[in-house]
Amino acid sequence: MDPFIITAVDCNVKHEVMAMNGDGGRHPDHETTAMTFPTNVKYVFEDDEDLSVDHEDEEIGNVVVVETNANLEVTHVELISDRFKQLSWETAQDDNQELHMRVISRFEPLLEADDLPLEKLMEIYQKRNEQLNNLFNTLSTT
Amino acid sequence: MNNSGIEAISDNARRFLEQTQSVCHESNNRLSLVKTRIRDWQKYRSKLRFILDCIGEQCSYLANVLLKNGIGKTLIEKQWGRMVLVDLAGEMEWWQRDIQKMIKRLDSVQNILEKQRKSTLGDFISRDNSHMLDMKLDELPVIRKQVENISRQYQQTLGKVQTQLIGIRLKKLEEEFDSRFGDQCEANLKLDDQFTVEADQLEHELADFLKSFTDHFDKCSMLMSGTLTPSGSKSLYEIVERDDKELPAIDTALHEAAKDVSDFAKEVNALLDAKEGEKSHMEASLVKILADLQKHEEYILVFEGISKLIERFRNSCLEGIHQSKELLSFYVNFENSYHKLLSEVERRQETATKMSQILENCEAQLKKLDAADIRQRQVFLLENGDFLPETIWPNEIGNLSSLYTLDYSVRDV
């Protein structure tokens, strides 16, 4: 079985704020600035004899648990991480082994936001409220 | 050592092994369910902690970035307080004064070009827009009042956020988390450490039982297979015969262990049931604080609305200043052009004088030529007139009128 290709986008507004330049414009590629391709990936399969590998390796920061059916179609994705929580996931239309995850990192103080106009500050606030509600809704399925 | 003895022991071993397998299977299932529940509970707490951290940061963003900095400092203090009410008002007053000064000046300059009535340059300008800035300045107290109102509202909102939202609601939420969902809460310490260790111990214990019964069974099977040397068979038989007698006692211990597992599972499940029962209150508190955060969006929209209103006023003031500047520069140009007009009038008058002089000069010379002409005609006719018939130079021979006529005028300007 080929390993899954996993991309994760951090929806934290801090990436947008950093990409906003003086005139308040948005970095044309602002979403890709938040895109992370997990590196240093270790794949562990349920059938593996030695499942304890992730407990021994202290470098492991985030665990993505992917459940599939017999046709290797993804049925459930779970992210176990202290730094990120999962908002949603989907597989690519043409390749069900390409997995896209929308995750969010902890809200941080936005030092760069000080000079932004009120509408932009408001936009950030609204967006984060939306994300909080999103996060809260994932709590009941935990 | 006889075969029927071995068979009986082997049957016994199989019977006990099968029982043990079924008991261990059941107990292991119980344990793994309990462990899964503990892990789920830990995941729930971890996510809850994460959300609380985010809510805390969002509250402080609301209080510090949005309200204190965005509205208090930037909008009320800087943009409205300083830029509109002080800088802009000062600029408008300055330009208004300048315009009035200029109008006064134009009113004081007599138009010397109009003779029939007394007029000043001020009579020739439109004053429709000269009080535009005064009108804007008159609106300032209303704006000032609005800024004062909104400042008060801002103080109230900030106070509410700081004391009620952050000081009470968020603090209560944190306390509720610490006492029921935190790592240091007694029940969670038990679940995370003691119970997790205990579950592992119980699992190992069961595995040991299973291993003992399996080993015994394997030994019996080896004896039954008859592949051992006679002396090897003999010593192994002694071992299994001795072990066989201990089987009931070990089985009793196994059942005790299984009961331990069942009791343990009951205890953990009861604790988890109780803890999970506490979720609903926490979630209700979360819903409330999230709703509160959302409600503040509306409050801040009010500030945005006022901000747009004042921005519109500011733009109309800037437009007024722009128009006043243009008007003022028109007045200045008008006065300059009037003075140039006076020089122009003078220049034309001088030109007219020059033209009159040229014409008078010319007339004098023509008169002189004409007088000489007439004189010579008379002398000629006196000497030759009698001998020449009139028809020899028709109409002209006796004509003594002047050769030229001159009719001129120079306009008085």
Coordinates of C-alpha atoms in Angstrom, one line a residue, chain A residues 10-20 104-117 120-129 131, chain B residues 53-54 56-66 69-70:
Chain A
D10 CA -3.4 26.0 9.5
C11 CA -6.5 28.3 9.5
N12 CA -5.1 30.5 12.3
V13 CA -5.6 34.1 11.3
K14 CA -2.0 34.9 12.4
H15 CA -0.8 33.7 8.9
E16 CA -3.2 36.2 7.3
V17 CA -2.2 39.0 9.5
M18 CA 1.4 38.5 8.7
A19 CA 0.6 38.4 5.0
M20 CA -1.3 41.6 5.1
I104 CA -6.0 25.2 13.6
S105 CA -3.2 26.1 16.0
R106 CA -3.7 27.9 19.3
F107 CA -4.8 31.5 19.1
E108 CA -1.9 33.8 19.8
P109 CA -1.5 37.5 20.6
L110 CA -1.4 39.3 17.2
L111 CA 1.4 41.9 17.6
E112 CA 1.2 42.8 13.9
A113 CA -2.5 43.7 14.2
D114 CA -1.8 47.0 16.0
D115 CA -1.7 49.1 12.9
L116 CA -4.6 47.5 11.0
P117 CA -7.8 49.5 10.4
K120 CA -9.6 44.4 9.5
L121 CA -9.5 44.0 13.3
M122 CA -13.2 43.2 13.2
E123 CA -12.7 40.7 10.4
I124 CA -10.1 38.9 12.5
Y125 CA -12.4 38.9 15.5
Q126 CA -15.3 37.5 13.5
K127 CA -13.3 34.9 11.9
R128 CA -11.9 33.7 15.2
N129 CA -15.4 33.6 16.7
Q131 CA -13.5 29.1 14.4
Chain B
D53 CA -6.8 28.9 25.7
C54 CA -8.3 30.2 22.5
G56 CA -8.9 33.4 26.7
E57 CA -6.8 34.8 23.8
Q58 CA -9.9 36.0 22.0
C59 CA -11.1 37.8 25.1
S60 CA -7.9 39.6 25.5
Y61 CA -7.9 40.4 21.8
L62 CA -11.4 41.9 22.2
A63 CA -10.3 43.9 25.2
N64 CA -6.8 45.0 24.2
V65 CA -6.6 45.0 20.4
L66 CA -10.1 45.7 19.3
N69 CA -6.2 50.0 20.7
G70 CA -8.5 49.9 17.7

